[in-house]
Amino acid sequence: MNKPLSRVDRPNSYIGKSLPRPNAKRLLAGRGRFVDDIQLPRMLHAAFARSPYAHARIVSIDVSAARAAPGVRRVVVGSDIAKLCMPWTGTLRHFKDMKSPPQSPLAIDTVVWAGQPVVAVLADSRAQAEDAVELIAINYEERDVVVGIDAALAPGATLVHDALGDNLAFQTTIENGAVATAFNDAAAVVEVDLRFGRHTPVTLEPRTLIADFEPGERALTVHHSTQTPYQFQDIYARHFGLDESRVRVIAPDIGGSFGMKLHVYPEDMAVVALSIIAERPVKYVADRGESFLNDIHLRDHRVRAKLALTQDGRFAGMRVQDDTAIGAFSAYPRTSAVEGNQVVRLMGAPYQLTNYRADLRVIFQNLPQTSQYRGVGHPIACAATERLVDLAAKKLGLDPFEIRRRNYVTDEMYPHTTATGYRFERLSLDQCLSKLHALMDYPALRAEQAQLREQGIHRGIGIATYVEITNPSPAFYGVGGAHISAQDGCVLKVTPSGDVQCAISVTEQGQGTETIIGQIVADQLGVDRERVRVLTGDTETTPHGGATWACRGAGIGGETALQATRKLRSNILEIAGAILQSRPDTLELADGKLIERETGTVRMNLGELAALVYFRSDTLPPDLKADLTVAQHFAPKGFPFAFTNGIHGSLVEVDVETGFIKLLKHWVVEDCGRIINPMLVDEQIRGGVVQGLGAALFEECLYNDAGQLMNGSMADYLVPMAGEIPDIVIAHVETPTLDTELGAKGCGEAGTSAASGAVLNAVNDALGPLQVQISQIPMTPQRILRALGTVQ
């Protein structure tokens, strides 16, 4: 049995109702005597016994030795938590007939990936909890494992979930125009069969959680490294039967996320359940090994596509088959179908293309779940499309720049609807192409390439155009029934000292959200940026909103702040006009002062105005509405998404003796609408490029046929390092969206979306004279040598 908690360990006893001072004497309620140093309830630490098998039935669990271990307070199995936590299912209504089984925090009968948590241990320290985990005896009955895409789809395949009947989570077909006719009449056809390696985010900061349940008030506070505190407030309330108003989620500056910290993980729900069971605060920090096993993975795709061409190099039609493997469960609440869905809807997006058919299959396997990560389908769609375009150029004898220019959606075609139904307000494809051509000095690069080839040096030049989804509306998730907000909220106030406080629902992960919001507020109010304090990431102190994902921070959060600031500015000028007996339209705010618009004469500073409003309201006109606090909410209402666009260029050198690829230079021309902070935009793009280069050349989670991760450490899993990254040159075109006054779109995924596609084309350009191609990323030295026939 579990050890009973002593009286001083119980947070719902008389201990812990207020914080005693150290060494103070306190009267124990009902005891009539004093004691020294009352012990407050201590935080417990969680560790998990995980399945060593990718697929097995749980026969028995013996936790007796673990319960007797030093410092252990609780040992909990799946059936214990299932009584508290309603299971979750990773499907959305607009993905018709999608299926995924209910998921619980701890496995109960069956394990379906290696690393799935089975038993939780609570102890006074993490070390004690981990030691106790080693004492747990779990008897498993191994089952057959399915890992590969083809194996999962084969007739009679091993089923990941018997109850589902097959390994298909979701499938859909998109068709527009006369595809068969386009291919029958084509002057030429090119095709690709591309494999994209599964990889994982490898954030510097791991997933962390501290859950603190107060049983007396049935109140839950969770300090959570999540991008979306309001999403988790809703999830914890619904799945644990709590009032939403009594659930508080605090997500400070949580560090690297890239989409990985959007999703529900079994450990999240388990830690909350453990705090409810123990009536104590519970802490969990994923170590690096656990991150490799259980953080979402991504981009496990096989894309087969064909492009039909006319004699003059026009795109006549496209066929796409995308098979994407998502692991054992679909992620909750955003599902694991979104990535594949965006691949088939973004293929061919920059081009005039009417005849289009795409088939998508989303497939279960005995591996960790995949889901949204920086780019969410964009890099796959871009790489596959742009590889087809380069092959088409080669087949027809056209330059890669020329064939793109010939087929882009042109300026007079906007607003434009793609063959897959996406609507573009306005893009700048041709302008970006021209700017990249000049930025690269493309003719000189080609001349140098020709000279070096005569010396046996194999350099390649690749380009890749992308279109990126930003500023998502409810059409993204709300339409499918997910409680994921497409709007943001802002509460803005002037404090009595004249400082400005901005509480806003977008969150900070190091990408500069707070900087951007503070910059907008300071600019519009005419105050120094240092006088603006931006508060984010707390459901108790900030208004409800969607937070930060899908490049919505500046475009939606920034617009919310802009509208709130203009509302507050109007109030300030109205109040100042009443105090100074001037018309509000004759006054202006600048440098924290109220000045006359025409002469620049300073009339009073903002602090003086605030002091009158807060402390001497008796001196103000009785009919004046003296509000120095405003609230504003905003959601996109025009186009469902604000699409951005751009183009990448890459210069590489391939050593055909060793297979090593050297990145020499990378260029990006992007259009994210109105640029608010140029430095933040440039560095967001550079960071994204590096992640794209990682996918192209280094990063891959390697599994054997038993579903075991073979490179789950930083010694074996390769990420790009500083010495491998080339100079990244960035230029911009600005096409503001007219759906907002700010005009900003997103830029956070612009670097990732096309980097791997550009490098893929560059490497194949380098290998062109050798009559070989590579069609799998990452493009490792072994794969290069295999393509060259040097190794088997």
Short mmCIF file of C-alpha atoms in Angstrom, two decimals, residues 297-700:
data_model
loop_
_atom_site.label_atom_id
_atom_site.label_comp_id
_atom_site.label_asym_id
_atom_site.label_seq_id
_atom_site.Cartn_x
_atom_site.Cartn_y
_atom_site.Cartn_z
CA HIS A 297 8.23 14.05 -33.91
CA LEU A 298 7.55 15.42 -37.36
CA ARG A 299 7.76 15.19 -41.15
CA ASP A 300 7.70 11.41 -41.64
CA HIS A 301 6.46 11.57 -45.25
CA ARG A 302 6.69 9.85 -48.56
CA VAL A 303 5.56 12.10 -51.43
CA ARG A 304 5.10 10.84 -54.97
CA ALA A 305 4.14 13.58 -57.40
CA LYS A 306 3.94 14.26 -61.13
CA LEU A 307 3.86 17.51 -63.08
CA ALA A 308 2.41 17.75 -66.59
CA LEU A 309 3.97 20.36 -68.90
CA THR A 310 3.06 22.10 -72.12
CA GLN A 311 5.62 22.54 -74.88
CA ASP A 312 6.27 26.16 -73.88
CA GLY A 313 6.95 25.28 -70.24
CA ARG A 314 3.56 25.94 -68.68
CA PHE A 315 2.27 23.76 -65.84
CA ALA A 316 -0.75 21.84 -67.12
CA GLY A 317 -1.55 19.60 -64.16
CA MET A 318 -0.26 17.99 -60.99
CA ARG A 319 -0.86 14.68 -59.21
CA VAL A 320 0.25 14.11 -55.60
CA GLN A 321 0.22 11.12 -53.26
CA ASP A 322 1.31 11.94 -49.71
CA ASP A 323 1.64 9.14 -47.16
CA THR A 324 2.45 10.50 -43.75
CA ALA A 325 3.16 8.37 -40.69
CA ILE A 326 2.06 9.87 -37.38
CA GLY A 327 3.03 7.37 -34.70
CA ALA A 328 0.69 5.52 -32.36
CA PHE A 329 -1.85 8.27 -31.65
CA SER A 330 -3.06 11.45 -33.28
CA ALA A 331 -1.95 14.42 -31.19
CA TYR A 332 -4.49 16.30 -29.08
CA PRO A 333 -6.13 18.76 -29.49
CA ARG A 334 -4.74 19.82 -32.89
CA THR A 335 -4.45 16.32 -34.39
CA SER A 336 -1.64 14.80 -36.41
CA ALA A 337 -3.51 15.15 -39.71
CA VAL A 338 -2.82 18.88 -40.12
CA GLU A 339 0.72 18.44 -41.43
CA GLY A 340 -0.30 16.10 -44.24
CA ASN A 341 -3.40 18.17 -44.96
CA GLN A 342 -1.25 21.25 -45.45
CA VAL A 343 1.16 19.36 -47.69
CA VAL A 344 -1.55 18.43 -50.18
CA ARG A 345 -3.13 21.88 -50.01
CA LEU A 346 0.13 23.80 -50.46
CA MET A 347 1.60 21.74 -53.29
CA GLY A 348 1.92 23.97 -56.36
CA ALA A 349 0.54 26.95 -54.43
CA PRO A 350 2.71 29.71 -55.98
CA TYR A 351 1.87 28.67 -59.53
CA GLN A 352 -0.97 28.98 -62.04
CA LEU A 353 -2.36 25.51 -61.72
CA THR A 354 -5.97 24.49 -62.32
CA ASN A 355 -5.81 20.73 -62.89
CA TYR A 356 -4.84 19.15 -59.61
CA ARG A 357 -5.41 15.92 -57.70
CA ALA A 358 -3.94 14.96 -54.34
CA ASP A 359 -4.48 11.85 -52.21
CA LEU A 360 -3.48 11.91 -48.56
CA ARG A 361 -3.14 8.97 -46.21
CA VAL A 362 -2.35 9.50 -42.52
CA ILE A 363 -0.97 6.32 -41.02
CA PHE A 364 -0.53 4.85 -37.55
CA GLN A 365 2.73 3.12 -36.57
CA ASN A 366 4.34 1.93 -33.32
CA LEU A 367 6.35 5.11 -32.84
CA PRO A 368 5.95 8.42 -30.94
CA GLN A 369 3.28 10.72 -32.29
CA THR A 370 4.06 13.37 -34.88
CA SER A 371 2.37 16.73 -35.08
CA GLN A 372 2.80 20.44 -35.67
CA TYR A 373 6.32 21.81 -35.72
CA ARG A 374 7.77 24.90 -37.30
CA GLY A 375 6.45 25.02 -40.84
CA VAL A 376 3.73 22.33 -40.46
CA GLY A 377 3.77 20.77 -43.91
CA HIS A 378 5.26 23.78 -45.70
CA PRO A 379 8.79 22.33 -46.08
CA ILE A 380 7.39 19.08 -47.49
CA ALA A 381 5.10 20.81 -49.99
CA CYS A 382 7.80 23.29 -50.95
CA ALA A 383 10.54 20.70 -51.45
CA ALA A 384 8.33 18.39 -53.49
CA THR A 385 6.91 21.18 -55.65
CA GLU A 386 10.23 22.90 -56.23
CA ARG A 387 11.98 19.65 -57.06
CA LEU A 388 9.36 19.05 -59.75
CA VAL A 389 9.88 22.58 -61.06
CA ASP A 390 13.65 22.13 -61.34
CA LEU A 391 13.18 18.79 -63.11
CA ALA A 392 10.72 20.46 -65.49
CA ALA A 393 13.23 23.22 -66.25
CA LYS A 394 15.93 20.66 -66.97
CA LYS A 395 13.67 18.58 -69.20
CA LEU A 396 12.55 21.59 -71.25
CA GLY A 397 15.94 23.31 -71.31
CA LEU A 398 14.76 26.33 -69.32
CA ASP A 399 16.59 28.22 -66.60
CA PRO A 400 15.15 27.62 -63.08
CA PHE A 401 14.40 31.33 -62.70
CA GLU A 402 12.65 31.54 -66.07
CA ILE A 403 10.34 28.58 -65.60
CA ARG A 404 9.18 29.95 -62.28
CA ARG A 405 8.53 33.41 -63.67
CA ARG A 406 6.59 31.86 -66.53
CA ASN A 407 4.25 29.98 -64.18
CA TYR A 408 3.82 32.19 -61.10
CA VAL A 409 0.44 33.59 -60.13
CA THR A 410 0.69 37.12 -61.54
CA ASP A 411 -0.19 40.45 -59.95
CA GLU A 412 -3.38 40.95 -61.94
CA MET A 413 -4.78 37.60 -60.74
CA TYR A 414 -5.32 38.65 -57.11
CA PRO A 415 -7.31 37.87 -55.11
CA HIS A 416 -6.48 34.37 -56.24
CA THR A 417 -7.92 30.99 -55.27
CA THR A 418 -5.66 27.96 -55.69
CA ALA A 419 -6.75 24.61 -57.06
CA THR A 420 -6.92 23.36 -53.45
CA GLY A 421 -9.15 26.20 -52.28
CA TYR A 422 -6.68 28.51 -50.53
CA ARG A 423 -7.34 32.21 -51.16
CA PHE A 424 -4.48 34.67 -51.57
CA GLU A 425 -5.12 38.34 -50.91
CA ARG A 426 -1.90 39.45 -52.63
CA LEU A 427 1.59 37.98 -52.96
CA SER A 428 4.85 39.32 -54.39
CA LEU A 429 6.23 36.28 -56.16
CA ASP A 430 7.76 37.98 -59.18
CA GLN A 431 9.26 40.82 -57.13
CA CYS A 432 10.90 38.35 -54.75
CA LEU A 433 12.26 36.30 -57.65
CA SER A 434 13.83 39.37 -59.27
CA LYS A 435 15.32 40.54 -55.99
CA LEU A 436 16.85 37.11 -55.32
CA HIS A 437 18.34 36.97 -58.83
CA ALA A 438 20.14 40.25 -58.16
CA LEU A 439 21.03 39.43 -54.55
CA MET A 440 22.73 36.18 -55.54
CA ASP A 441 24.38 37.71 -58.62
CA TYR A 442 23.05 34.62 -60.34
CA PRO A 443 24.88 34.96 -63.68
CA ALA A 444 28.21 35.22 -61.89
CA LEU A 445 27.42 32.13 -59.78
CA ARG A 446 26.64 30.11 -62.90
CA ALA A 447 29.84 31.25 -64.58
CA GLU A 448 31.89 30.32 -61.52
CA GLN A 449 30.12 26.95 -61.30
CA ALA A 450 31.06 26.12 -64.90
CA GLN A 451 34.71 27.00 -64.31
CA LEU A 452 34.92 24.91 -61.15
CA ARG A 453 33.31 21.89 -62.81
CA GLU A 454 36.23 21.82 -65.25
CA GLN A 455 38.46 21.45 -62.18
CA GLY A 456 36.38 18.57 -60.76
CA ILE A 457 34.71 20.73 -58.12
CA HIS A 458 30.99 20.08 -57.89
CA ARG A 459 29.05 23.13 -56.86
CA GLY A 460 25.27 23.42 -57.06
CA ILE A 461 22.79 26.28 -57.07
CA GLY A 462 19.23 25.74 -55.93
CA ILE A 463 16.22 27.96 -55.45
CA ALA A 464 12.82 27.28 -53.88
CA THR A 465 9.69 29.41 -53.74
CA TYR A 466 7.33 29.15 -50.78
CA VAL A 467 3.92 30.37 -49.70
CA GLU A 468 3.30 30.47 -45.95
CA ILE A 469 0.10 30.41 -43.87
CA THR A 470 -0.04 33.08 -41.13
CA ASN A 471 -2.68 34.92 -39.07
CA PRO A 472 -5.02 31.88 -38.97
CA SER A 473 -8.76 32.39 -38.51
CA PRO A 474 -11.22 29.94 -36.87
CA ALA A 475 -11.08 28.02 -40.17
CA PHE A 476 -7.91 26.42 -38.83
CA TYR A 477 -9.15 24.69 -35.66
CA GLY A 478 -12.36 26.23 -34.35
CA VAL A 479 -14.34 24.88 -37.30
CA GLY A 480 -13.31 21.38 -36.24
CA GLY A 481 -14.60 21.78 -32.70
CA ALA A 482 -11.28 22.47 -30.98
CA HIS A 483 -11.30 24.97 -28.13
CA ILE A 484 -8.44 26.90 -29.70
CA SER A 485 -8.99 30.62 -29.99
CA ALA A 486 -8.37 32.55 -33.20
CA GLN A 487 -8.74 35.89 -31.42
CA ASP A 488 -6.51 37.72 -28.98
CA GLY A 489 -7.20 40.07 -26.12
CA CYS A 490 -5.38 43.05 -24.66
CA VAL A 491 -5.95 45.05 -21.48
CA LEU A 492 -4.00 48.28 -21.52
CA LYS A 493 -3.70 50.86 -18.76
CA VAL A 494 -1.79 53.92 -17.69
CA THR A 495 -0.56 53.58 -14.11
CA PRO A 496 -0.62 56.48 -11.62
CA SER A 497 3.08 57.15 -12.34
CA GLY A 498 2.45 57.49 -16.05
CA ASP A 499 3.88 54.10 -16.96
CA VAL A 500 1.93 51.82 -19.28
CA GLN A 501 1.01 48.22 -18.55
CA CYS A 502 -0.10 45.91 -21.34
CA ALA A 503 -1.58 42.50 -20.50
CA ILE A 504 -2.00 40.52 -23.71
CA SER A 505 -2.85 36.94 -24.63
CA VAL A 506 0.00 36.27 -27.07
CA THR A 507 2.93 34.51 -25.42
CA GLU A 508 6.71 34.69 -25.42
CA GLN A 509 9.09 31.88 -26.34
CA GLY A 510 12.10 34.02 -27.15
CA GLN A 511 10.91 35.16 -30.57
CA GLY A 512 10.34 38.73 -29.43
CA THR A 513 6.57 38.85 -28.89
CA GLU A 514 6.85 41.15 -25.88
CA THR A 515 9.30 43.40 -27.73
CA ILE A 516 6.95 43.77 -30.71
CA ILE A 517 3.87 44.44 -28.57
CA GLY A 518 5.73 46.95 -26.42
CA GLN A 519 7.06 48.66 -29.53
CA ILE A 520 3.55 49.06 -30.99
CA VAL A 521 2.16 50.40 -27.72
CA ALA A 522 5.03 52.82 -27.17
CA ASP A 523 4.85 54.11 -30.74
CA GLN A 524 1.11 54.73 -30.67
CA LEU A 525 1.05 56.29 -27.19
CA GLY A 526 4.12 58.43 -27.72
CA VAL A 527 5.99 57.08 -24.70
CA ASP A 528 9.45 55.62 -24.28
CA ARG A 529 9.58 51.86 -24.81
CA GLU A 530 11.09 51.45 -21.35
CA ARG A 531 7.90 52.85 -19.82
CA VAL A 532 5.81 50.01 -21.28
CA ARG A 533 5.57 46.74 -19.38
CA VAL A 534 4.12 43.81 -21.31
CA LEU A 535 2.54 40.94 -19.35
CA THR A 536 2.01 37.58 -21.03
CA GLY A 537 1.44 33.94 -20.27
CA ASP A 538 -0.91 33.88 -17.28
CA THR A 539 -4.59 33.00 -17.54
CA GLU A 540 -5.26 34.85 -14.28
CA THR A 541 -3.80 38.20 -15.32
CA THR A 542 -4.13 38.36 -19.11
CA PRO A 543 -7.26 38.29 -21.29
CA HIS A 544 -8.31 35.18 -23.15
CA GLY A 545 -6.73 34.53 -26.52
CA GLY A 546 -5.06 32.15 -28.90
CA ALA A 547 -1.46 32.87 -27.77
CA THR A 548 1.45 32.22 -30.14
CA TRP A 549 1.54 29.64 -32.93
CA ALA A 550 1.28 29.63 -36.73
CA CYS A 551 2.99 33.03 -37.01
CA ARG A 552 0.10 34.93 -35.44
CA GLY A 553 1.92 36.93 -32.74
CA ALA A 554 2.48 40.16 -34.67
CA GLY A 555 -0.34 39.83 -37.16
CA ILE A 556 -3.16 39.15 -34.68
CA GLY A 557 -1.63 40.00 -31.30
CA GLY A 558 0.00 43.12 -32.72
CA GLU A 559 -3.27 44.27 -34.28
CA THR A 560 -5.03 43.72 -30.96
CA ALA A 561 -2.45 45.86 -29.20
CA LEU A 562 -2.68 48.53 -31.91
CA GLN A 563 -6.45 48.83 -31.59
CA ALA A 564 -6.27 48.87 -27.78
CA THR A 565 -3.58 51.54 -27.84
CA ARG A 566 -5.53 53.77 -30.19
CA LYS A 567 -8.57 53.43 -27.95
CA LEU A 568 -6.49 54.37 -24.88
CA ARG A 569 -4.83 57.22 -26.76
CA SER A 570 -8.24 58.65 -27.64
CA ASN A 571 -9.26 58.48 -23.97
CA ILE A 572 -6.07 60.22 -22.86
CA LEU A 573 -6.54 63.06 -25.35
CA GLU A 574 -10.18 63.44 -24.31
CA ILE A 575 -9.19 63.67 -20.64
CA ALA A 576 -6.31 66.05 -21.43
CA GLY A 577 -8.64 68.26 -23.44
CA ALA A 578 -10.98 68.56 -20.47
CA ILE A 579 -8.16 69.33 -18.06
CA LEU A 580 -6.40 71.81 -20.35
CA GLN A 581 -9.61 73.29 -21.77
CA SER A 582 -8.49 72.43 -25.30
CA ARG A 583 -10.03 70.44 -28.09
CA PRO A 584 -8.64 66.88 -28.07
CA ASP A 585 -7.75 67.11 -31.76
CA THR A 586 -5.39 70.02 -31.03
CA LEU A 587 -3.30 67.87 -28.67
CA GLU A 588 -0.78 65.12 -29.26
CA LEU A 589 1.15 62.59 -27.21
CA ALA A 590 4.93 62.60 -27.61
CA ASP A 591 7.79 61.58 -25.31
CA GLY A 592 5.34 60.85 -22.51
CA LYS A 593 3.92 64.37 -22.63
CA LEU A 594 0.77 66.13 -23.82
CA ILE A 595 1.78 68.75 -26.37
CA GLU A 596 0.03 71.19 -28.66
CA ARG A 597 -0.10 69.61 -32.10
CA GLU A 598 0.77 72.80 -34.04
CA THR A 599 3.39 74.42 -31.80
CA GLY A 600 4.85 71.47 -29.91
CA THR A 601 4.39 73.33 -26.63
CA VAL A 602 4.38 70.93 -23.67
CA ARG A 603 1.20 71.29 -21.60
CA MET A 604 1.60 68.45 -19.07
CA ASN A 605 3.18 65.02 -18.81
CA LEU A 606 1.32 61.74 -18.78
CA GLY A 607 2.12 61.08 -15.13
CA GLU A 608 0.49 64.35 -14.09
CA LEU A 609 -2.63 63.48 -16.04
CA ALA A 610 -2.76 60.01 -14.49
CA ALA A 611 -2.32 61.40 -10.97
CA LEU A 612 -5.30 63.71 -11.48
CA VAL A 613 -7.45 60.86 -12.77
CA TYR A 614 -6.54 58.43 -9.99
CA PHE A 615 -6.18 60.80 -6.99
CA ARG A 616 -8.11 64.00 -7.75
CA SER A 617 -11.07 62.89 -9.79
CA ASP A 618 -13.04 65.55 -7.92
CA THR A 619 -11.29 68.17 -10.06
CA LEU A 620 -12.48 66.63 -13.32
CA PRO A 621 -15.72 67.51 -15.09
CA PRO A 622 -18.51 65.26 -13.74
CA ASP A 623 -19.59 64.11 -17.21
CA LEU A 624 -16.04 63.14 -18.28
CA LYS A 625 -15.45 59.43 -18.77
CA ALA A 626 -11.93 59.32 -17.38
CA ASP A 627 -10.90 55.77 -18.30
CA LEU A 628 -7.20 55.03 -18.32
CA THR A 629 -7.81 51.30 -18.72
CA VAL A 630 -9.15 49.79 -21.94
CA ALA A 631 -9.83 46.28 -23.18
CA GLN A 632 -9.76 45.13 -26.79
CA HIS A 633 -10.25 41.83 -28.59
CA PHE A 634 -9.50 41.14 -32.22
CA ALA A 635 -9.94 38.21 -34.61
CA PRO A 636 -9.32 38.10 -38.37
CA LYS A 637 -12.54 38.56 -40.33
CA GLY A 638 -11.41 38.91 -43.93
CA PHE A 639 -9.34 36.25 -45.61
CA PRO A 640 -9.11 32.96 -43.64
CA PHE A 641 -5.32 33.30 -43.61
CA ALA A 642 -2.80 36.03 -44.36
CA PHE A 643 -0.47 34.26 -46.79
CA THR A 644 3.12 35.39 -46.99
CA ASN A 645 5.63 34.37 -49.63
CA GLY A 646 9.29 34.42 -50.53
CA ILE A 647 12.11 32.52 -52.14
CA HIS A 648 15.36 30.92 -50.97
CA GLY A 649 18.63 30.40 -52.80
CA SER A 650 21.35 27.97 -51.78
CA LEU A 651 24.94 27.44 -52.89
CA VAL A 652 26.56 24.12 -51.95
CA GLU A 653 29.63 22.09 -52.76
CA VAL A 654 29.52 18.28 -52.83
CA ASP A 655 32.64 16.21 -52.24
CA VAL A 656 31.97 13.16 -54.40
CA GLU A 657 34.78 11.19 -52.71
CA THR A 658 33.37 11.46 -49.18
CA GLY A 659 29.74 12.40 -49.81
CA PHE A 660 30.05 15.48 -47.60
CA ILE A 661 28.06 18.57 -48.50
CA LYS A 662 29.42 22.00 -47.65
CA LEU A 663 26.96 24.87 -47.36
CA LEU A 664 28.62 27.89 -48.91
CA LYS A 665 25.91 30.54 -48.80
CA HIS A 666 22.16 30.90 -48.39
CA TRP A 667 19.88 33.72 -49.49
CA VAL A 668 16.30 34.58 -48.50
CA VAL A 669 13.96 37.16 -49.95
CA GLU A 670 10.71 37.24 -48.01
CA ASP A 671 7.50 39.26 -47.77
CA CYS A 672 5.82 39.23 -44.35
CA GLY A 673 3.78 42.36 -44.91
CA ARG A 674 4.63 45.41 -42.82
CA ILE A 675 7.88 44.91 -40.93
CA ILE A 676 7.67 46.20 -37.37
CA ASN A 677 11.11 45.28 -36.06
CA PRO A 678 13.66 44.50 -38.81
CA MET A 679 16.18 42.85 -36.50
CA LEU A 680 13.62 40.43 -35.06
CA VAL A 681 12.35 39.55 -38.53
CA ASP A 682 15.85 38.87 -39.86
CA GLU A 683 16.83 36.72 -36.88
CA GLN A 684 13.56 34.78 -36.98
CA ILE A 685 14.33 33.99 -40.59
CA ARG A 686 17.93 33.00 -39.85
CA GLY A 687 16.84 30.70 -37.04
CA GLY A 688 14.25 29.12 -39.30
CA VAL A 689 16.80 28.61 -42.07
CA VAL A 690 19.09 26.77 -39.67
CA GLN A 691 16.26 24.42 -38.71
CA GLY A 692 15.53 23.84 -42.38
CA LEU A 693 19.19 23.09 -43.05
CA GLY A 694 19.11 20.60 -40.18
CA ALA A 695 16.27 18.75 -41.86
CA ALA A 696 18.06 18.84 -45.21
CA LEU A 697 21.42 17.48 -44.09
CA PHE A 698 21.54 16.28 -40.50
CA GLU A 699 18.43 15.50 -38.47
CA GLU A 700 16.67 12.13 -38.48
#
